[in-house]
GROMACS .gro file of C-alpha atoms in nm:
model
  458
    1MET     CA    1   4.526   1.241 -13.847
    2MET     CA    2   4.254   1.117 -13.657
    3HIS     CA    3   4.436   0.795 -13.615
    4GLY     CA    4   4.731   0.995 -13.473
    5GLU     CA    5   4.520   1.192 -13.216
    6GLY     CA    6   4.370   0.873 -13.112
    7LYS     CA    7   4.701   0.715 -13.002
    8SER     CA    8   4.786   1.076 -12.857
    9ALA     CA    9   4.456   1.058 -12.627
   10ILE     CA   10   4.533   0.675 -12.525
   11ALA     CA   11   4.868   0.760 -12.435
   12LEU     CA   12   4.770   1.049 -12.241
   13SER     CA   13   4.517   0.890 -12.083
   14GLU     CA   14   4.769   0.592 -11.971
   15LYS     CA   15   5.018   0.871 -11.875
   16SER     CA   16   4.747   1.002 -11.639
   17GLU     CA   17   4.629   0.661 -11.470
   18VAL     CA   18   5.018   0.600 -11.380
   19ILE     CA   19   5.038   0.938 -11.230
   20SER     CA   20   4.729   0.889 -11.033
   21ASP     CA   21   4.826   0.558 -10.924
   22ALA     CA   22   5.151   0.698 -10.813
   23LEU     CA   23   4.998   0.987 -10.663
   24PRO     CA   24   4.866   0.767 -10.365
   25ALA     CA   25   5.189   0.571 -10.288
   26GLN     CA   26   5.383   0.895 -10.265
   27ILE     CA   27   5.137   1.041 -10.021
   28ASN     CA   28   5.164   0.718  -9.839
   29GLU     CA   29   5.526   0.745  -9.820
   30GLU     CA   30   5.554   1.110  -9.690
   31ARG     CA   31   5.280   0.995  -9.441
   32LEU     CA   32   5.510   0.721  -9.307
   33LEU     CA   33   5.823   0.935  -9.319
   34VAL     CA   34   5.645   1.226  -9.105
   35ARG     CA   35   5.556   0.954  -8.871
   36LYS     CA   36   5.904   0.847  -8.850
   37LEU     CA   37   6.027   1.208  -8.789
   38ASP     CA   38   5.745   1.251  -8.527
   39MET     CA   39   5.845   0.933  -8.326
   40ARG     CA   40   6.240   1.046  -8.328
   41ILE     CA   41   6.216   1.457  -8.346
   42LEU     CA   42   5.932   1.537  -8.111
   43PRO     CA   43   6.011   1.342  -7.782
   44ILE     CA   44   6.372   1.490  -7.798
   45THR     CA   45   6.306   1.833  -7.853
   46CYS     CA   46   6.010   1.834  -7.649
   47LEU     CA   47   6.193   1.704  -7.360
   48LEU     CA   48   6.457   1.936  -7.444
   49TYR     CA   49   6.190   2.247  -7.419
   50LEU     CA   50   6.081   2.093  -7.100
   51PHE     CA   51   6.364   2.149  -6.927
   52ALA     CA   52   6.477   2.489  -7.053
   53TYR     CA   53   6.169   2.639  -6.947
   54LEU     CA   54   6.197   2.446  -6.622
   55ASP     CA   55   6.550   2.583  -6.576
   56ARG     CA   56   6.449   2.921  -6.719
   57ALA     CA   57   6.138   2.972  -6.484
   58ASN     CA   58   6.221   2.796  -6.152
   59LEU     CA   59   6.309   3.123  -5.985
   60GLY     CA   60   5.954   3.177  -5.917
   61ASN     CA   61   5.921   2.863  -5.693
   62ALA     CA   62   6.254   2.940  -5.562
   63ARG     CA   63   6.126   3.248  -5.444
   64LEU     CA   64   5.900   3.081  -5.206
   65GLN     CA   65   6.157   2.875  -5.097
   66GLY     CA   66   6.407   3.079  -4.927
   67LEU     CA   67   6.652   3.202  -5.210
   68PRO     CA   68   6.607   3.603  -5.114
   69GLN     CA   69   6.656   3.542  -4.760
   70ASP     CA   70   7.005   3.310  -4.813
   71THR     CA   71   7.145   3.492  -5.128
   72LEU     CA   72   7.005   3.838  -5.177
   73ASN     CA   73   7.001   3.960  -4.780
   74GLY     CA   74   6.609   3.925  -4.776
   75ASP     CA   75   6.574   4.177  -5.051
   76PRO     CA   76   6.284   4.360  -4.863
   77THR     CA   77   6.164   4.531  -5.233
   78GLY     CA   78   6.196   4.264  -5.430
   79VAL     CA   79   6.444   4.448  -5.671
   80LYS     CA   80   6.722   4.238  -5.639
   81PHE     CA   81   6.529   3.936  -5.751
   82GLU     CA   82   6.378   4.111  -6.052
   83TRP     CA   83   6.734   4.161  -6.174
   84VAL     CA   84   6.808   3.796  -6.094
   85ASN     CA   85   6.519   3.703  -6.342
   86SER     CA   86   6.552   3.987  -6.612
   87VAL     CA   87   6.958   3.945  -6.672
   88PHE     CA   88   6.870   3.618  -6.834
   89PHE     CA   89   6.694   3.770  -7.084
   90PHE     CA   90   7.007   4.056  -7.160
   91SER     CA   91   7.229   3.739  -7.281
   92TYR     CA   92   6.920   3.604  -7.438
   93ILE     CA   93   6.825   3.858  -7.660
   94ILE     CA   94   7.184   3.970  -7.769
   95PHE     CA   95   7.306   3.607  -7.904
   96GLN     CA   96   6.949   3.535  -8.061
   97VAL     CA   97   7.050   3.671  -8.401
   98PRO     CA   98   7.420   3.570  -8.487
   99ALA     CA   99   7.375   3.229  -8.287
  100THR     CA  100   7.087   3.132  -8.525
  101VAL     CA  101   7.265   3.258  -8.853
  102ILE     CA  102   7.584   3.068  -8.751
  103SER     CA  103   7.400   2.762  -8.650
  104LYS     CA  104   7.341   2.698  -9.025
  105LEU     CA  105   7.719   2.599  -9.046
  106PHE     CA  106   7.720   2.324  -8.801
  107PRO     CA  107   7.517   1.971  -8.786
  108PRO     CA  108   7.205   2.055  -8.559
  109SER     CA  109   7.245   1.789  -8.367
  110ARG     CA  110   7.608   1.890  -8.216
  111TRP     CA  111   7.475   2.259  -8.228
  112ILE     CA  112   7.148   2.165  -7.993
  113ALA     CA  113   7.350   1.902  -7.772
  114CYS     CA  114   7.591   2.140  -7.665
  115SER     CA  115   7.350   2.427  -7.608
  116ALA     CA  116   7.152   2.171  -7.388
  117MET     CA  117   7.450   2.060  -7.173
  118GLY     CA  118   7.555   2.421  -7.110
  119TRP     CA  119   7.249   2.550  -6.970
  120GLY     CA  120   7.234   2.228  -6.777
  121ILE     CA  121   7.529   2.281  -6.608
  122CYS     CA  122   7.445   2.659  -6.562
  123SER     CA  123   7.139   2.547  -6.396
  124THR     CA  124   7.311   2.329  -6.144
  125LEU     CA  125   7.551   2.567  -6.069
  126MET     CA  126   7.284   2.809  -5.949
  127SER     CA  127   7.251   2.575  -5.637
  128THR     CA  128   7.625   2.678  -5.543
  129ALA     CA  129   7.549   3.068  -5.532
  130PHE     CA  130   7.571   3.220  -5.250
  131ASP     CA  131   7.522   3.607  -5.301
  132PHE     CA  132   7.376   3.795  -5.565
  133GLY     CA  133   7.645   3.824  -5.816
  134GLY     CA  134   7.683   3.425  -5.817
  135LEU     CA  135   7.321   3.422  -5.940
  136LEU     CA  136   7.365   3.676  -6.162
  137THR     CA  137   7.664   3.509  -6.341
  138ALA     CA  138   7.468   3.177  -6.377
  139ARG     CA  139   7.164   3.349  -6.503
  140ILE     CA  140   7.371   3.521  -6.773
  141GLY     CA  141   7.554   3.196  -6.876
  142LEU     CA  142   7.174   3.015  -6.879
  143GLY     CA  143   7.022   3.310  -7.134
  144PHE     CA  144   7.345   3.256  -7.351
  145PHE     CA  145   7.287   2.898  -7.392
  146GLU     CA  146   6.918   2.912  -7.421
  147ALA     CA  147   6.967   3.186  -7.696
  148VAL     CA  148   7.180   2.938  -7.898
  149PHE     CA  149   6.936   2.660  -7.864
  150LEU     CA  150   6.568   2.834  -7.898
  151PRO     CA  151   6.535   2.982  -8.224
  152SER     CA  152   6.769   2.735  -8.414
  153LEU     CA  153   6.546   2.477  -8.312
  154VAL     CA  154   6.246   2.666  -8.454
  155LEU     CA  155   6.466   2.662  -8.767
  156TYR     CA  156   6.519   2.294  -8.754
  157PHE     CA  157   6.139   2.218  -8.728
  158SER     CA  158   6.131   2.387  -9.083
  159PHE     CA  159   6.368   2.155  -9.222
  160PHE     CA  160   6.154   1.860  -9.187
  161TYR     CA  161   5.792   2.002  -9.160
  162THR     CA  162   5.568   2.149  -9.431
  163ARG     CA  163   5.362   2.450  -9.372
  164THR     CA  164   5.049   2.276  -9.295
  165GLU     CA  165   5.223   2.038  -9.058
  166VAL     CA  166   5.444   2.265  -8.835
  167GLY     CA  167   5.183   2.429  -8.652
  168LEU     CA  168   5.066   2.114  -8.478
  169ARG     CA  169   5.451   2.012  -8.403
  170MET     CA  170   5.538   2.335  -8.286
  171ALA     CA  171   5.218   2.336  -8.055
  172TYR     CA  172   5.374   2.002  -7.905
  173TRP     CA  173   5.700   2.164  -7.871
  174PHE     CA  174   5.580   2.472  -7.705
  175GLY     CA  175   5.322   2.339  -7.491
  176PHE     CA  176   5.586   2.149  -7.295
  177ALA     CA  177   5.655   2.504  -7.173
  178ALA     CA  178   5.314   2.491  -7.014
  179VAL     CA  179   5.374   2.152  -6.909
  180ALA     CA  180   5.694   2.246  -6.752
  181GLY     CA  181   5.496   2.510  -6.537
  182ALA     CA  182   5.272   2.218  -6.409
  183PHE     CA  183   5.553   1.993  -6.381
  184GLY     CA  184   5.748   2.245  -6.202
  185GLY     CA  185   5.489   2.311  -5.946
  186LEU     CA  186   5.469   1.919  -5.887
  187ILE     CA  187   5.837   1.931  -5.824
  188ALA     CA  188   5.849   2.260  -5.614
  189PHE     CA  189   5.568   2.113  -5.414
  190GLY     CA  190   5.745   1.805  -5.330
  191VAL     CA  191   6.081   1.971  -5.256
  192GLN     CA  192   5.893   2.212  -5.043
  193ASN     CA  193   5.799   1.890  -4.819
  194ALA     CA  194   6.172   1.752  -4.821
  195HIS     CA  195   6.356   1.743  -4.519
  196THR     CA  196   6.721   1.729  -4.625
  197ALA     CA  197   7.066   1.913  -4.499
  198LEU     CA  198   7.050   2.108  -4.838
  199GLU     CA  199   6.817   2.432  -4.859
  200ASN     CA  200   6.495   2.365  -5.057
  201TRP     CA  201   6.590   2.588  -5.340
  202ARG     CA  202   6.924   2.474  -5.408
  203LEU     CA  203   6.771   2.099  -5.418
  204LEU     CA  204   6.541   2.234  -5.666
  205PHE     CA  205   6.809   2.353  -5.883
  206ILE     CA  206   7.009   2.047  -5.889
  207ILE     CA  207   6.704   1.823  -5.964
  208GLU     CA  208   6.606   2.052  -6.278
  209GLY     CA  209   6.955   2.092  -6.380
  210ILE     CA  210   7.179   1.736  -6.363
  211PRO     CA  211   6.910   1.548  -6.631
  212VAL     CA  212   6.963   1.836  -6.892
  213PHE     CA  213   7.330   1.742  -6.955
  214LEU     CA  214   7.225   1.364  -6.960
  215LEU     CA  215   6.979   1.453  -7.229
  216GLY     CA  216   7.233   1.674  -7.419
  217ILE     CA  217   7.429   1.343  -7.486
  218ILE     CA  218   7.080   1.167  -7.587
  219THR     CA  219   7.053   1.462  -7.825
  220LEU     CA  220   7.413   1.413  -7.967
  221CYS     CA  221   7.343   1.081  -8.048
  222PHE     CA  222   7.002   1.046  -8.189
  223LEU     CA  223   6.878   1.390  -8.309
  224PRO     CA  224   6.861   1.380  -8.671
  225ASN     CA  225   7.066   1.604  -8.886
  226ARG     CA  226   6.975   1.823  -9.170
  227PRO     CA  227   6.748   1.607  -9.439
  228GLU     CA  228   7.062   1.609  -9.682
  229SER     CA  229   7.304   1.469  -9.438
  230THR     CA  230   7.159   1.248  -9.200
  231ARG     CA  231   7.199   0.885  -9.151
  232PHE     CA  232   6.839   0.864  -9.004
  233PHE     CA  233   6.695   0.841  -9.386
  234ASN     CA  234   6.727   0.564  -9.665
  235GLU     CA  235   6.783   0.713 -10.015
  236ARG     CA  236   6.429   0.712 -10.121
  237GLU     CA  237   6.319   0.918  -9.799
  238ARG     CA  238   6.577   1.170  -9.855
  239GLU     CA  239   6.444   1.269 -10.178
  240ILE     CA  240   6.107   1.281 -10.009
  241ALA     CA  241   6.247   1.480  -9.719
  242LEU     CA  242   6.414   1.730  -9.960
  243GLU     CA  243   6.128   1.774 -10.158
  244ARG     CA  244   5.907   1.853  -9.870
  245MET     CA  245   6.197   2.097  -9.740
  246ASN     CA  246   6.216   2.325 -10.063
  247ARG     CA  247   5.811   2.354 -10.084
  248SER     CA  248   5.814   2.674  -9.873
  249THR     CA  249   6.181   2.771  -9.892
  250SER     CA  250   6.342   2.973 -10.207
  251GLY     CA  251   6.711   3.088 -10.251
  252ASP     CA  252   7.019   2.932 -10.028
  253VAL     CA  253   6.964   2.589  -9.883
  254GLY     CA  254   7.260   2.402  -9.666
  255ALA     CA  255   7.562   2.516  -9.486
  256VAL     CA  256   7.557   2.836  -9.670
  257ILE     CA  257   7.466   3.227  -9.553
  258ASN     CA  258   7.339   3.463  -9.806
  259LYS     CA  259   7.421   3.828  -9.706
  260ALA     CA  260   7.146   3.966  -9.954
  261HIS     CA  261   6.896   3.756  -9.768
  262ILE     CA  262   6.997   3.894  -9.437
  263VAL     CA  263   6.973   4.250  -9.528
  264SER     CA  264   6.608   4.138  -9.684
  265ALA     CA  265   6.488   3.981  -9.339
  266VAL     CA  266   6.637   4.319  -9.174
  267LEU     CA  267   6.415   4.544  -9.400
  268ASP     CA  268   6.107   4.318  -9.364
  269TRP     CA  269   5.825   4.522  -9.184
  270ARG     CA  270   5.654   4.203  -9.101
  271VAL     CA  271   5.949   4.108  -8.862
  272TYR     CA  272   5.912   4.398  -8.658
  273THR     CA  273   5.537   4.378  -8.641
  274GLY     CA  274   5.566   3.990  -8.517
  275GLY     CA  275   5.820   4.118  -8.289
  276ILE     CA  276   5.566   4.343  -8.105
  277VAL     CA  277   5.302   4.095  -8.084
  278TYR     CA  278   5.570   3.854  -7.935
  279PHE     CA  279   5.663   4.145  -7.686
  280GLY     CA  280   5.344   4.183  -7.545
  281ALA     CA  281   5.290   3.802  -7.521
  282ASN     CA  282   5.652   3.766  -7.371
  283CYS     CA  283   5.582   4.022  -7.115
  284ALA     CA  284   5.277   3.802  -6.988
  285LEU     CA  285   5.473   3.511  -7.025
  286ALA     CA  286   5.764   3.624  -6.817
  287SER     CA  287   5.539   3.750  -6.539
  288ILE     CA  288   5.378   3.423  -6.517
  289SER     CA  289   5.696   3.221  -6.529
  290ALA     CA  290   5.850   3.442  -6.215
  291PHE     CA  291   5.574   3.547  -6.018
  292LEU     CA  292   5.239   3.310  -6.095
  293PRO     CA  293   5.313   3.144  -5.715
  294THR     CA  294   5.356   3.467  -5.578
  295ILE     CA  295   5.011   3.610  -5.744
  296ILE     CA  296   4.836   3.292  -5.630
  297ALA     CA  297   4.971   3.341  -5.273
  298THR     CA  298   4.831   3.643  -5.244
  299PHE     CA  299   4.454   3.468  -5.294
  300GLY     CA  300   4.506   3.389  -4.941
  301TYR     CA  301   4.681   3.034  -4.992
  302THR     CA  302   5.013   2.905  -4.836
  303ASN     CA  303   5.324   2.905  -5.017
  304ALA     CA  304   5.326   2.535  -5.050
  305LEU     CA  305   4.944   2.538  -5.171
  306ALA     CA  306   5.022   2.832  -5.418
  307GLN     CA  307   5.304   2.626  -5.602
  308LEU     CA  308   5.028   2.327  -5.633
  309LEU     CA  309   4.766   2.560  -5.763
  310THR     CA  310   4.993   2.676  -6.039
  311VAL     CA  311   4.964   2.334  -6.220
  312PRO     CA  312   4.570   2.326  -6.320
  313PRO     CA  313   4.619   2.666  -6.540
  314TYR     CA  314   4.952   2.542  -6.693
  315ALA     CA  315   4.793   2.208  -6.790
  316MET     CA  316   4.454   2.381  -6.931
  317ALA     CA  317   4.736   2.621  -7.139
  318ALA     CA  318   4.877   2.310  -7.301
  319VAL     CA  319   4.560   2.167  -7.414
  320VAL     CA  320   4.408   2.503  -7.562
  321LEU     CA  321   4.714   2.569  -7.747
  322CYS     CA  322   4.715   2.205  -7.872
  323LEU     CA  323   4.366   2.216  -7.991
  324THR     CA  324   4.436   2.596  -8.124
  325SER     CA  325   4.714   2.499  -8.313
  326TYR     CA  326   4.563   2.181  -8.474
  327THR     CA  327   4.280   2.379  -8.591
  328SER     CA  328   4.500   2.683  -8.720
  329ASP     CA  329   4.670   2.415  -8.931
  330ARG     CA  330   4.363   2.283  -9.111
  331LEU     CA  331   4.237   2.617  -9.190
  332GLN     CA  332   4.583   2.743  -9.252
  333ASP     CA  333   4.485   3.089  -9.065
  334ARG     CA  334   4.728   3.175  -8.789
  335GLY     CA  335   4.646   3.528  -8.759
  336LEU     CA  336   4.288   3.508  -8.620
  337ALA     CA  337   4.430   3.253  -8.368
  338THR     CA  338   4.689   3.457  -8.265
  339ALA     CA  339   4.488   3.764  -8.217
  340GLY     CA  340   4.194   3.568  -8.038
  341ALA     CA  341   4.494   3.422  -7.779
  342CYS     CA  342   4.618   3.796  -7.703
  343LEU     CA  343   4.280   3.893  -7.647
  344VAL     CA  344   4.198   3.595  -7.404
  345GLY     CA  345   4.516   3.714  -7.229
  346ALA     CA  346   4.412   4.073  -7.198
  347ILE     CA  347   4.074   4.005  -7.062
  348GLY     CA  348   4.243   3.788  -6.792
  349TYR     CA  349   4.472   4.060  -6.669
  350LEU     CA  350   4.167   4.321  -6.696
  351LEU     CA  351   3.971   4.052  -6.464
  352LEU     CA  352   4.284   4.076  -6.196
  353LEU     CA  353   4.239   4.429  -6.202
  354ILE     CA  354   3.860   4.508  -6.162
  355VAL     CA  355   3.779   4.207  -5.951
  356PRO     CA  356   4.000   4.268  -5.631
  357SER     CA  357   3.806   4.046  -5.401
  358ASN     CA  358   3.643   3.759  -5.563
  359ILE     CA  359   3.879   3.465  -5.530
  360HIS     CA  360   3.702   3.234  -5.810
  361VAL     CA  361   3.699   3.511  -6.055
  362ARG     CA  362   4.070   3.581  -6.002
  363TYR     CA  363   4.175   3.211  -6.047
  364PHE     CA  364   3.957   3.179  -6.329
  365ALA     CA  365   4.148   3.479  -6.457
  366VAL     CA  366   4.487   3.302  -6.433
  367PHE     CA  367   4.371   3.012  -6.656
  368CYS     CA  368   4.258   3.291  -6.931
  369ILE     CA  369   4.602   3.459  -6.875
  370CYS     CA  370   4.789   3.099  -6.912
  371SER     CA  371   4.602   2.975  -7.192
  372GLY     CA  372   4.601   3.300  -7.397
  373THR     CA  373   4.955   3.387  -7.352
  374TYR     CA  374   5.096   3.032  -7.400
  375THR     CA  375   4.879   2.997  -7.722
  376ALA     CA  376   4.977   3.327  -7.876
  377ILE     CA  377   5.342   3.260  -7.838
  378GLY     CA  378   5.315   2.893  -7.974
  379VAL     CA  379   5.117   2.987  -8.274
  380ILE     CA  380   5.296   3.296  -8.387
  381ILE     CA  381   5.633   3.089  -8.376
  382ALA     CA  382   5.462   2.862  -8.587
  383TRP     CA  383   5.337   3.146  -8.828
  384TYR     CA  384   5.687   3.300  -8.907
  385ALA     CA  385   5.846   2.935  -8.900
  386HIS     CA  386   5.750   2.922  -9.285
  387ASN     CA  387   5.658   3.254  -9.405
  388LEU     CA  388   6.015   3.445  -9.466
  389GLY     CA  389   6.122   3.277  -9.774
  390SER     CA  390   6.503   3.149  -9.766
  391GLU     CA  391   6.693   2.960  -9.486
  392THR     CA  392   6.906   3.254  -9.459
  393LYS     CA  393   6.626   3.503  -9.404
  394LYS     CA  394   6.464   3.245  -9.169
  395ALA     CA  395   6.764   3.239  -8.983
  396THR     CA  396   6.793   3.615  -8.957
  397GLY     CA  397   6.435   3.682  -8.913
  398LEU     CA  398   6.323   3.465  -8.671
  399PRO     CA  399   6.580   3.533  -8.391
  400MET     CA  400   6.493   3.896  -8.500
  401PHE     CA  401   6.133   3.905  -8.429
  402MET     CA  402   6.209   3.668  -8.106
  403ALA     CA  403   6.460   3.910  -7.969
  404ILE     CA  404   6.230   4.214  -8.008
  405GLY     CA  405   5.980   3.987  -7.822
  406GLN     CA  406   6.229   3.861  -7.555
  407CYS     CA  407   6.281   4.265  -7.458
  408GLY     CA  408   5.881   4.243  -7.347
  409SER     CA  409   6.050   3.969  -7.101
  410ILE     CA  410   6.255   4.213  -6.935
  411LEU     CA  411   6.000   4.437  -6.858
  412GLY     CA  412   5.760   4.142  -6.776
  413SER     CA  413   6.032   4.056  -6.494
  414GLN     CA  414   6.046   4.402  -6.325
  415ILE     CA  415   5.685   4.505  -6.309
  416TYR     CA  416   5.575   4.316  -6.025
  417PRO     CA  417   5.779   4.448  -5.698
  418THR     CA  418   5.706   4.315  -5.366
  419THR     CA  419   5.596   4.675  -5.248
  420ASP     CA  420   5.307   4.672  -5.525
  421GLY     CA  421   5.172   4.358  -5.339
  422PRO     CA  422   4.915   4.206  -5.295
  423ARG     CA  423   4.740   4.391  -5.572
  424TYR     CA  424   4.998   4.452  -5.817
  425ILE     CA  425   4.813   4.690  -6.019
  426ARG     CA  426   5.100   4.828  -6.220
  427GLY     CA  427   5.218   4.492  -6.341
  428PHE     CA  428   4.864   4.396  -6.437
  429ALA     CA  429   4.787   4.680  -6.620
  430ILE     CA  430   5.113   4.719  -6.822
  431SER     CA  431   5.056   4.341  -6.911
  432CYS     CA  432   4.682   4.404  -7.008
  433GLY     CA  433   4.776   4.699  -7.223
  434LEU     CA  434   5.034   4.511  -7.419
  435GLU     CA  435   4.825   4.188  -7.492
  436ALA     CA  436   4.579   4.414  -7.603
  437PHE     CA  437   4.787   4.603  -7.838
  438ALA     CA  438   4.930   4.280  -7.955
  439THR     CA  439   4.560   4.176  -8.040
  440VAL     CA  440   4.559   4.477  -8.291
  441CYS     CA  441   4.895   4.399  -8.430
  442ALA     CA  442   4.799   4.071  -8.534
  443LEU     CA  443   4.491   4.159  -8.679
  444VAL     CA  444   4.695   4.390  -8.906
  445LEU     CA  445   4.948   4.114  -8.965
  446TRP     CA  446   4.639   3.875  -9.068
  447ALA     CA  447   4.460   4.160  -9.281
  448ARG     CA  448   4.766   4.244  -9.486
  449THR     CA  449   4.823   3.856  -9.537
  450SER     CA  450   4.459   3.772  -9.616
  451LEU     CA  451   4.494   4.078  -9.862
  452HIS     CA  452   4.808   3.938 -10.031
  453VAL     CA  453   4.643   3.578 -10.074
  454PHE     CA  454   4.337   3.761 -10.236
  455LEU     CA  455   4.548   3.949 -10.499
  456ASP     CA  456   4.721   3.634 -10.592
  457CYS     CA  457   4.379   3.452 -10.645
  458TYR     CA  458   4.297   3.741 -10.910
   0.00000   0.00000   0.00000
């Protein structure tokens, strides 16, 4: 008996040694796979979002380059410009949920590539608009194709990256929205000083629209499809990728749609609470996108210099977003990061309200607004990318919370009429209040998540 126990102990010891020897090799294989994914996926998706945000936000620069005078009969109240900006979000919100659910049935490379080529065409066609109706039509099309693109790309990231990896990758990706703001300011400054037969704002739309169509073709050829079907992997890599994908996903996987999981997403209170946080942040984001050059111009700068001065706040926002996302990945705590970012944004708006004349303080407030808003959005998207369960529930819940949040973009594009300048008290006050409320909601979500983890441990 003792002799048998000795043999069993030796066998168990040998098995443990084999497992311990295999574990570092598997970790190394996984690390190499993640590096391979980063080298292929991140450059394409980051460039796509760079141009998506450029094409969405270039109205703010075009406003200072004569667009209202050429197509909106001068627009003395700013109402027509606000509607041109807002109408994008109507189609963007309406089509997010059905487009993301349906995207599960198609190869991601084709789906994302077609959306990119579609919005590139719409953005370029904005340069041909000659009246209010033409601009509205192009912006509606732009909103539709970006609705096809954005939530499905968040879902796409969850196919390849684990819970501890997705935050930083989403930060790199969403950080290109801030890069787009800085890059857009530089492009607009260059176009402002161009001397061509074409109006400056039309040239701006052409320069920022045509490259997207070409990028769509590159996406079609090089972006990997789902782990189980892409040719990008060998068999061992596919095995590792599938195991990684299933770590935080339960239920349906693949080109299927589970109706019960759609209902589960619709009834999940976290989707709506996250939507409220996203609403507050997106109200601020839409304001920044469309009106930041105008706001900075009220500090006393020329239109050309105001566009150039938008670059540093956007650059700072990209840095803060990446640092915060890296930290939240390590700590696995996105709730406090989201709440802190919303609070910084609220403080920025509060400074604009209570310090009306000090240009230095007001410009510092712009840094707070940009850094807080972009960080809040980037972190909360990563938070929800891996916390809703099955693929169908994520495909439903992600665009739902994003659609609720994008309603804030409609509000944000309507609260800065020209008649409120140069103080824009209404716009600043609404944005400040919503970011403060988003802070509270993020803390509620964080407390609920922390309590759930505590109860699981005990």
